[in-house]
Structure formats: C-alpha cells, structure tokens
Amino acid sequence: MPTTGRSITKRADNGRYVGLAPVRDGNPVPIRVAQVMGKMLGGGVESVVMNYYRHIDRSKVQFDFLVDADSTRVPEEEIKALGGRVFRIPPYQHPLRYRKELVRLFHEEHWPIVHSHINTLSVFPLSAAKKAGVPVRIAHSHSTMGKGELAKNLMKLALRPLSNLYPTERLACSEYAGKWLFGRNADFTVIPNAIELEKFRFDPVIRQETRRELGIADDMFLVGHVGRFMPQKNQAFLVDVLAELLPQKPDTMLAFVGDGPDRPDVQQHAQALGIGDHILFLGQRTDVSHLYQAFDAFCLPSRYEGLGMVAIEAQVAGCPCVLSDQVPHEADVSGQSAFIPIQEPDSWASEILRIQGTDKREQINSNKKLDFYDIEEQSKKICAQYEYLSRGKVKQAS
C-alpha cells in the first residue's frame, strides 16, 4: 500500500513538516497517524485503539500501528483490511535499536502525527519523533501505578518527570490518569475508552444461552472478572474472596476471562485452597459482551487502574460491580458500584452476598456519564481532533 506521507513537503531550512493536510493528484487523502502501541498482548489499551479504528471515518484518518516485534496478539489481518499497516520494531528493552528504528521510520514515512499509548515509556518514541521533525506528538496516559510491581514502578517514577518534554498534545483515559502522568496542573484532554453501548446492553436471551454454554445452572451465582493475568489485576485476591464466599453460598462460581503470565500461579493458588472446581478459566475470548450477560456480579480488585473500562462494560450489561478503591470513581457510570479496599477478602465477600440478595438485573439507563463512552460520538470527535491538529493548529515544539 503506498503511503500518504510522500505528499507532505518539508522546508529546506530546518526540515520541519509543512503542508500537513496530505494531497495526491489534487485530491485529499486520509491523514495517517502512527499509533505507537508497545507490546500488543491482547490487553485493554489495544482494544481501545482498535475500537476507535473500527469506527473512525477512515476516508479522513487512517492508522498505522508500530508494535514491538515480540507482540503476540496483533490483529494484522483486520488492520490491513481496514486500510492500515503494521510496523514491527525492536522491543523497547533494546533501547538503542528501538530508538534508531523509530527515527528511521519517522524520517521515511513522514507521519504528521505520532500518537503514543505507552504511558511513561512514551518519552522514547516521542523523543525520536521530535528528532525526526514530526510536528504533532501525542502522549496518551492509560494507566497509573500501584503496589506489587517494584521494578516497573521504579522505572515509571524515573521516567514520569520527562513526560512533558516531548509531546505537543496530552491525552488521558481519565482525569486521574492524566494528573498522574502529566501533573495536577497540566493541560490535557480526557479521551474516553469508548465502546459500542448497544453491543453490551443487557439481553435476557443472551444471558440464558451463555450460562447454558458455560454449564451454569439458573440457581448458581456467577461472579465474573475480565482482565489480563498480571500483578496489576490482582486475580489471586479474588480466589481468596471466593474461599470466603463458599461456606456461606456453596453454589457460587467464579469465572476468569483473559490470559497472561500470572494465570498458572492463580490456578495453583485455587488448587491449594481446594476450590479449583468452583472456578472457570475461560482464557482470551471474543464474546466478552455475552459473558457479561451471564455474570451475576463483576469484580475488579486491581492494585491500580487508569480507568477500568471493563467495569463500565459490565455496568452497561446491568451487572452489579464490586471494585477496588484504586479504580477511579469515574468508572462508576451507574451510580451503584461499590469501591472497597483490597485488604480483607471478607469485606468483598460481604458486598457480593449483599448483591446476590437483591436478586434483580436491570439495564442501566442512558445518562450523561454513560453517553460519554459512546464510541459513535467519540470517534467523530477524535477524527475532528486529528484533522485539527494536522492543519497545524497546535503549537510546534521547538
């Protein structure tokens, strides 16, 4: 596929990009945005970016994906079918090769916009983009930090002071995530992790069919969790919560949706407690919207979150949520979610028992908080923002 960048001219004096609205043969072509993804492993950030890509007006804006070469879940065929391209680059753990390849690509492809989604690590691709003269450099905060990941947290703390050096634009998935990365008084824009609201709406027929497929009887209580198995998501804590629940409600089942490096340890922990037969490890799924319908309660015991998009998806499906107090309260779009510290499993068990006592499942009504996450509207806004930025409406960093 030919690139659109060749139609962008550059000044001879300093190599800065000019004429940012790409044109070929006198006709406008889509603005190509380089999306720096880091490692694509089937996590939430890549789901968010792909969701925007599916809904954005691709006659106006196209995405190219820069992914680490050791990525394991790159939807390459879909990206190509939508008109995008995938560039595999050395992993960031090899910083010299990583930066050299980025500078080379930015020089060759002439992307007018580089949009980095790798939080504190964005300093590396955005510094390379600045060196190559890319005029619009976006840093996007999707997460924060918490206990349990010492090495990762030390790196985040070391890099965070550099987060404002290279971007010309700052975006975040929540106020909390933006203030954490850029500073409390920083100028940034919240871009929601938007979803197809109708896809997640509660449907009693889908609920019944999905529970039947999972082997969950009508009188069983199914607690669900969606997330990559990693220290941040803290799945082992939910196994402890289940151990507290079972003496009081023996018909309880716990379903984990997702995969990751911590999965064997969580499975071993469940076996050690003798409750493995009450847990479903469903792995990576493409029918997550249906699984929310099957759950009777949704739990997210994260040690930290930039937002907690899965909690919003669960609420749209009418599923009561019990969330860690480290999840931003912006994730409560129903006004009924419980936020509990992740110190004592019995407090979580008590809240889940309270939920099962209500014995009702309601579809969340449309409200201002919920409508903010409508992908149909938000994809129009971000398309307009890319167009605005590509016309040079942002201050050029020197």
Coordinates of C-alpha atoms in Angstrom, one line a residue:
M1 CA 0.0 0.0 0.0
P2 CA 1.5 3.4 -0.9
T3 CA 2.0 5.8 1.9
T4 CA 0.3 9.2 2.1
G5 CA 3.4 10.8 3.5
R6 CA 5.1 11.4 0.2
S7 CA 2.7 14.2 -0.5
I8 CA 3.8 16.2 2.5
T9 CA 6.5 18.7 1.7
K10 CA 9.3 19.9 4.1
R11 CA 11.1 23.2 4.4
A12 CA 14.7 23.2 3.3
D13 CA 15.9 25.3 6.2
N14 CA 15.2 23.1 9.2
G15 CA 13.4 20.1 7.8
R16 CA 10.1 20.9 9.7
Y17 CA 6.9 19.5 8.2
V18 CA 4.6 21.9 6.4
G19 CA 1.5 21.4 4.3
L20 CA 0.2 18.8 6.8
A21 CA -3.1 18.0 5.0
P22 CA -1.9 15.3 2.6
V23 CA -2.9 15.6 -1.0
R24 CA -2.3 13.4 -4.0
D25 CA -3.1 14.4 -7.6
G26 CA -5.0 17.4 -6.2
N27 CA -7.3 15.2 -4.1
P28 CA -7.2 14.9 -0.3
V29 CA -6.2 11.6 1.1
P30 CA -6.6 10.3 4.7
I31 CA -4.3 11.7 7.4
R32 CA -2.1 8.8 8.5
V33 CA -1.5 8.6 12.3
A34 CA 1.3 6.5 13.7
Q35 CA -0.1 4.7 16.7
V36 CA 2.8 3.5 19.0
M37 CA 1.4 0.5 20.8
G38 CA 4.4 -1.1 22.5
K39 CA 3.6 -4.8 23.0
M40 CA 0.3 -6.0 21.7
L41 CA -0.7 -8.8 24.0
G42 CA -4.4 -8.7 24.0
G43 CA -4.8 -6.1 26.7
G44 CA -7.2 -3.2 27.2
V45 CA -5.3 -0.4 25.5
E46 CA -5.0 -2.2 22.2
S47 CA -8.8 -3.0 22.4
V48 CA -9.5 0.7 22.9
V49 CA -7.3 1.8 19.9
M50 CA -8.8 -0.9 17.7
N51 CA -12.3 0.1 18.7
Y52 CA -11.6 3.7 17.6
Y53 CA -10.0 2.5 14.4
R54 CA -13.1 0.4 13.5
H55 CA -15.4 3.4 14.0
I56 CA -13.4 6.4 12.9
D57 CA -14.1 7.9 9.4
R58 CA -11.2 6.1 7.6
S59 CA -11.7 8.3 4.5
K60 CA -10.4 11.1 6.6
V61 CA -8.0 9.4 9.1
Q62 CA -6.0 6.2 8.8
F63 CA -4.0 4.4 11.5
D64 CA -0.6 2.7 11.1
F65 CA 0.5 0.6 14.1
L66 CA 4.0 0.5 15.5
V67 CA 4.3 -2.6 17.7
D68 CA 7.1 -4.4 19.4
A69 CA 8.4 -7.3 17.5
D70 CA 7.7 -9.7 20.4
S71 CA 4.0 -8.8 20.4
T72 CA 1.8 -12.0 20.5
R73 CA -1.7 -10.7 19.6
V74 CA -1.6 -8.3 16.7
P75 CA -4.8 -8.2 14.6
E76 CA -2.8 -7.7 11.5
E77 CA -5.3 -9.0 9.0
E78 CA -8.1 -6.8 10.3
I79 CA -5.8 -3.8 10.3
K80 CA -4.8 -4.4 6.7
A81 CA -8.4 -4.9 5.8
L82 CA -9.3 -1.5 7.3
G83 CA -6.5 0.1 5.3
G84 CA -3.8 0.3 8.0
R85 CA -0.3 -1.0 8.2
V86 CA 1.7 -2.8 10.9
F87 CA 5.4 -1.9 11.5
R88 CA 7.2 -4.3 13.8
I89 CA 10.1 -2.7 15.6
P90 CA 12.7 -3.9 18.1
P91 CA 11.3 -4.2 21.7
Y92 CA 11.9 -1.2 23.9
Q93 CA 14.1 -3.4 26.1
H94 CA 16.7 -2.8 23.4
P95 CA 16.7 1.0 23.7
L96 CA 19.4 1.8 21.1
R97 CA 17.9 -0.4 18.4
Y98 CA 14.4 0.7 19.3
R99 CA 15.2 4.4 19.0
K100 CA 17.3 4.0 15.8
E101 CA 14.5 2.2 14.1
L102 CA 11.9 4.7 15.2
V103 CA 13.9 7.7 13.9
R104 CA 14.4 5.8 10.6
L105 CA 10.7 5.1 10.3
F106 CA 9.6 8.6 11.2
H107 CA 12.0 10.1 8.6
E108 CA 10.9 7.7 5.9
E109 CA 7.1 7.6 6.5
H110 CA 6.6 11.3 7.2
W111 CA 3.7 10.7 9.6
P112 CA 2.3 14.2 10.5
I113 CA 1.0 12.8 13.8
V114 CA 2.6 10.3 16.2
H115 CA 0.2 9.1 19.0
S116 CA 2.0 7.1 21.8
H117 CA 0.0 4.9 24.1
I118 CA 2.8 3.5 26.3
N119 CA 2.5 5.9 29.3
T120 CA 5.8 6.8 30.8
L121 CA 7.7 4.9 28.1
S122 CA 6.2 7.4 25.6
V123 CA 9.3 9.5 26.2
F124 CA 11.3 7.2 23.9
P125 CA 9.1 7.2 20.7
L126 CA 8.2 10.9 21.2
S127 CA 11.8 12.0 21.6
A128 CA 12.6 10.1 18.4
A129 CA 9.6 11.7 16.7
K130 CA 10.9 15.2 17.7
K131 CA 14.3 14.4 16.4
A132 CA 12.7 13.4 13.1
G133 CA 10.8 16.6 13.0
V134 CA 7.3 15.1 13.5
P135 CA 5.1 18.2 14.2
V136 CA 2.3 16.6 16.2
R137 CA 3.4 14.3 19.1
I138 CA 0.7 12.9 21.3
A139 CA 1.3 11.3 24.7
H140 CA -1.7 9.3 26.0
S141 CA -1.9 8.2 29.6
H142 CA -3.9 5.0 30.0
S143 CA -2.7 3.9 33.5
T144 CA -1.0 4.8 36.8
M145 CA 0.9 2.6 39.2
G146 CA 0.4 0.7 42.5
K147 CA 1.9 -1.8 44.9
G148 CA 3.2 -5.1 43.8
E149 CA 5.4 -4.2 40.8
L150 CA 8.6 -2.8 42.3
A151 CA 10.8 -2.8 39.2
K152 CA 8.1 -1.4 36.9
N153 CA 7.2 1.3 39.5
L154 CA 10.8 2.4 39.8
M155 CA 11.0 2.8 36.1
K156 CA 7.7 4.7 36.0
L157 CA 8.9 7.1 38.7
A158 CA 12.2 7.7 36.9
L159 CA 10.5 8.4 33.6
R160 CA 7.5 10.3 34.8
P161 CA 9.3 13.7 35.2
L162 CA 10.2 13.5 31.5
S163 CA 6.6 13.0 30.3
N164 CA 6.0 16.7 29.4
L165 CA 9.3 17.2 27.4
Y166 CA 8.3 15.8 24.0
P167 CA 4.5 15.8 23.4
T168 CA 2.8 18.7 21.8
E169 CA -0.6 17.2 22.9
R170 CA -1.5 15.3 26.1
L171 CA -4.4 12.9 26.3
A172 CA -5.7 10.6 29.1
C173 CA -8.4 8.0 29.6
S174 CA -9.4 9.7 32.9
E175 CA -8.7 12.8 35.0
Y176 CA -6.9 10.6 37.4
A177 CA -4.6 9.0 34.8
G178 CA -3.9 12.4 33.2
K179 CA -2.9 14.1 36.5
W180 CA -0.8 11.1 37.5
L181 CA 1.3 11.2 34.4
F182 CA 1.4 14.9 33.4
G183 CA 0.9 16.7 36.8
R184 CA -2.1 18.1 38.6
N185 CA -2.0 21.4 36.9
A186 CA -1.1 20.1 33.4
D187 CA -3.1 20.8 30.3
F188 CA -4.5 17.6 29.0
T189 CA -7.7 16.3 27.3
V190 CA -9.7 13.3 28.5
I191 CA -10.5 10.9 25.7
P192 CA -12.7 8.1 27.0
N193 CA -12.1 4.4 26.3
A194 CA -15.4 4.4 24.3
I195 CA -17.4 1.3 23.5
E196 CA -20.4 0.2 21.4
L197 CA -23.0 0.7 24.0
E198 CA -25.7 -1.3 22.3
K199 CA -23.3 -4.3 22.0
F200 CA -23.1 -4.6 25.8
R201 CA -26.8 -3.9 26.7
F202 CA -28.4 -6.5 28.9
D203 CA -30.3 -9.2 26.9
P204 CA -32.0 -12.0 28.9
V205 CA -31.9 -14.3 26.0
I206 CA -28.1 -14.0 25.5
R207 CA -27.8 -14.4 29.3
Q208 CA -29.6 -17.7 29.3
E209 CA -27.8 -19.0 26.3
T210 CA -24.4 -18.1 27.6
R211 CA -25.0 -19.6 31.0
R212 CA -26.1 -22.8 29.4
E213 CA -22.9 -22.9 27.3
L214 CA -20.8 -22.3 30.4
G215 CA -22.7 -25.0 32.3
I216 CA -24.1 -22.6 34.9
A217 CA -27.5 -23.5 36.2
D218 CA -30.2 -20.9 36.8
D219 CA -29.8 -21.2 40.6
M220 CA -26.0 -20.8 40.6
F221 CA -24.4 -17.5 41.4
L222 CA -21.7 -16.5 38.9
V223 CA -19.0 -13.9 39.8
G224 CA -17.0 -12.6 36.8
H225 CA -13.7 -10.9 36.1
V226 CA -12.2 -9.7 32.9
G227 CA -8.5 -8.8 32.7
R228 CA -5.0 -9.9 31.8
F229 CA -3.4 -12.1 34.4
M230 CA -0.7 -9.8 35.8
P231 CA 0.1 -8.3 39.2
Q232 CA -1.9 -5.1 38.4
K233 CA -5.1 -7.0 38.1
N234 CA -4.6 -9.0 41.4
Q235 CA -6.7 -12.1 40.4
A236 CA -5.3 -14.2 43.3
F237 CA -7.2 -11.9 45.7
L238 CA -10.5 -13.0 44.0
V239 CA -9.6 -16.6 44.7
D240 CA -9.4 -15.6 48.4
V241 CA -12.7 -13.8 48.2
L242 CA -14.3 -17.0 46.7
A243 CA -12.9 -19.0 49.6
E244 CA -14.7 -16.6 51.9
L245 CA -17.9 -16.9 49.9
L246 CA -18.3 -20.6 49.5
P247 CA -19.1 -21.5 53.2
Q248 CA -21.9 -19.0 53.1
K249 CA -23.1 -19.6 49.5
P250 CA -21.8 -23.0 48.2
D251 CA -23.4 -22.6 44.7
T252 CA -21.1 -19.7 43.8
M253 CA -18.8 -20.0 40.8
L254 CA -16.0 -17.6 39.7
A255 CA -15.2 -17.0 36.0
F256 CA -11.9 -15.5 34.9
V257 CA -11.8 -14.1 31.3
G258 CA -8.3 -13.4 30.0
D259 CA -4.8 -14.8 29.9
G260 CA -1.3 -13.8 31.0
P261 CA 1.8 -14.7 32.9
D262 CA 0.1 -14.9 36.3
R263 CA -2.5 -17.4 35.3
P264 CA -0.6 -20.6 36.4
D265 CA 0.0 -19.1 39.8
V266 CA -3.6 -18.2 40.2
Q267 CA -4.7 -21.7 39.2
Q268 CA -2.2 -23.2 41.6
H269 CA -3.5 -20.9 44.4
A270 CA -7.1 -22.1 43.7
Q271 CA -6.0 -25.8 43.8
A272 CA -4.1 -25.2 47.1
L273 CA -7.3 -23.8 48.7
G274 CA -9.2 -26.8 47.3
I275 CA -11.7 -24.6 45.4
G276 CA -10.5 -25.2 41.8
D277 CA -13.7 -26.9 40.8
H278 CA -15.6 -23.6 41.5
I279 CA -13.5 -21.6 39.1
L280 CA -13.8 -21.3 35.3
F281 CA -10.6 -20.2 33.5
L282 CA -12.1 -19.1 30.2
G283 CA -8.9 -17.7 28.6
Q284 CA -8.9 -15.0 25.9
R285 CA -12.4 -14.6 24.4
T286 CA -14.1 -12.8 21.6
D287 CA -17.5 -13.0 23.2
V288 CA -16.8 -10.9 26.3
S289 CA -20.0 -8.8 25.7
H290 CA -22.0 -12.1 26.1
L291 CA -20.1 -13.2 29.1
Y292 CA -21.1 -10.0 31.0
Q293 CA -24.7 -11.0 30.5
A294 CA -24.0 -14.3 32.2
F295 CA -22.4 -12.8 35.3
D296 CA -24.4 -12.1 38.5
A297 CA -21.7 -9.8 39.8
F298 CA -18.5 -8.3 38.4
C299 CA -15.3 -7.8 40.4
L300 CA -12.2 -5.8 39.6
P301 CA -9.6 -6.0 42.5
S302 CA -6.9 -4.0 40.7
R303 CA -3.9 -2.6 42.5
Y304 CA -4.1 0.4 40.2
E305 CA -6.1 1.5 37.1
G306 CA -6.1 4.4 34.7
L307 CA -9.9 3.9 34.4
G308 CA -11.1 0.3 34.5
M309 CA -13.0 0.0 31.2
V310 CA -14.2 -3.5 31.9
A311 CA -16.2 -2.1 34.8
I312 CA -18.1 0.2 32.5
E313 CA -18.8 -2.6 30.1
A314 CA -20.2 -4.7 32.9
Q315 CA -22.4 -1.9 34.1
V316 CA -23.8 -1.3 30.6
A317 CA -24.8 -5.0 30.8
G318 CA -26.6 -4.3 34.0
C319 CA -24.1 -6.2 36.1
P320 CA -23.5 -5.0 39.7
C321 CA -19.9 -4.1 40.3
V322 CA -17.5 -4.5 43.2
L323 CA -14.4 -2.5 42.5
S324 CA -11.1 -1.8 44.2
D325 CA -10.8 1.6 45.8
Q326 CA -7.8 2.0 43.4
V327 CA -10.2 2.2 40.5
P328 CA -11.0 5.8 39.6
H329 CA -14.6 6.7 40.6
E330 CA -15.1 7.9 37.0
A331 CA -15.6 4.2 36.2
D332 CA -18.9 4.3 38.1
V333 CA -21.4 5.2 35.4
S334 CA -24.4 3.5 37.1
G335 CA -24.0 5.3 40.4
Q336 CA -24.3 2.0 42.2
S337 CA -20.8 0.5 42.1
A338 CA -19.1 -0.4 45.4
F339 CA -15.5 0.7 45.9
I340 CA -13.7 -1.4 48.6
P341 CA -10.1 -1.6 49.8
I342 CA -8.2 -4.7 48.7
Q343 CA -7.0 -5.6 52.2
E344 CA -9.6 -8.0 53.5
P345 CA -11.4 -10.6 51.3
D346 CA -14.2 -11.0 53.8
S347 CA -15.4 -7.4 53.1
W348 CA -15.6 -8.2 49.4
A349 CA -17.5 -11.4 50.2
S350 CA -20.0 -9.5 52.3
E351 CA -20.7 -7.0 49.5
I352 CA -21.1 -9.8 46.9
L353 CA -23.6 -11.5 49.3
R354 CA -25.5 -8.3 49.6
I355 CA -25.7 -8.1 45.8
Q356 CA -27.0 -11.6 45.4
G357 CA -29.7 -10.8 48.0
T358 CA -31.1 -8.1 45.7
D359 CA -32.0 -10.7 43.1
K360 CA -32.5 -8.2 40.2
R361 CA -30.8 -7.4 37.0
E362 CA -31.5 -4.0 35.4
Q363 CA -30.3 -2.4 32.2
I364 CA -28.6 0.9 33.0
N365 CA -30.5 3.9 31.8
S366 CA -28.8 6.3 29.4
N367 CA -27.2 9.2 31.3
K368 CA -24.6 11.8 30.8
K369 CA -21.8 9.7 32.3
L370 CA -22.7 6.7 30.2
D371 CA -23.2 8.7 26.9
F372 CA -19.6 10.0 27.3
Y373 CA -18.4 6.4 26.4
D374 CA -20.4 6.1 23.2
I375 CA -17.9 5.1 20.5
E376 CA -20.1 6.5 17.7
E377 CA -19.9 10.0 19.1
Q378 CA -16.3 9.9 20.4
S379 CA -14.9 8.5 17.2
K380 CA -16.2 11.6 15.4
K381 CA -14.6 13.8 18.0
I382 CA -11.2 12.3 17.8
C383 CA -11.3 12.3 14.0
A384 CA -12.0 16.0 14.1
Q385 CA -9.2 16.5 16.6
Y386 CA -6.7 14.7 14.3
E387 CA -7.8 16.8 11.4
Y388 CA -7.5 20.0 13.5
L389 CA -4.0 19.1 14.7
S390 CA -2.9 18.1 11.2
R391 CA -3.7 21.6 9.9
G392 CA -1.0 22.9 12.3
K393 CA -3.4 24.3 14.9
V394 CA -1.2 23.1 17.7
K395 CA 2.0 24.9 18.8
Q396 CA 5.1 23.4 17.3
A397 CA 7.5 22.3 19.9
S398 CA 11.0 23.6 19.2

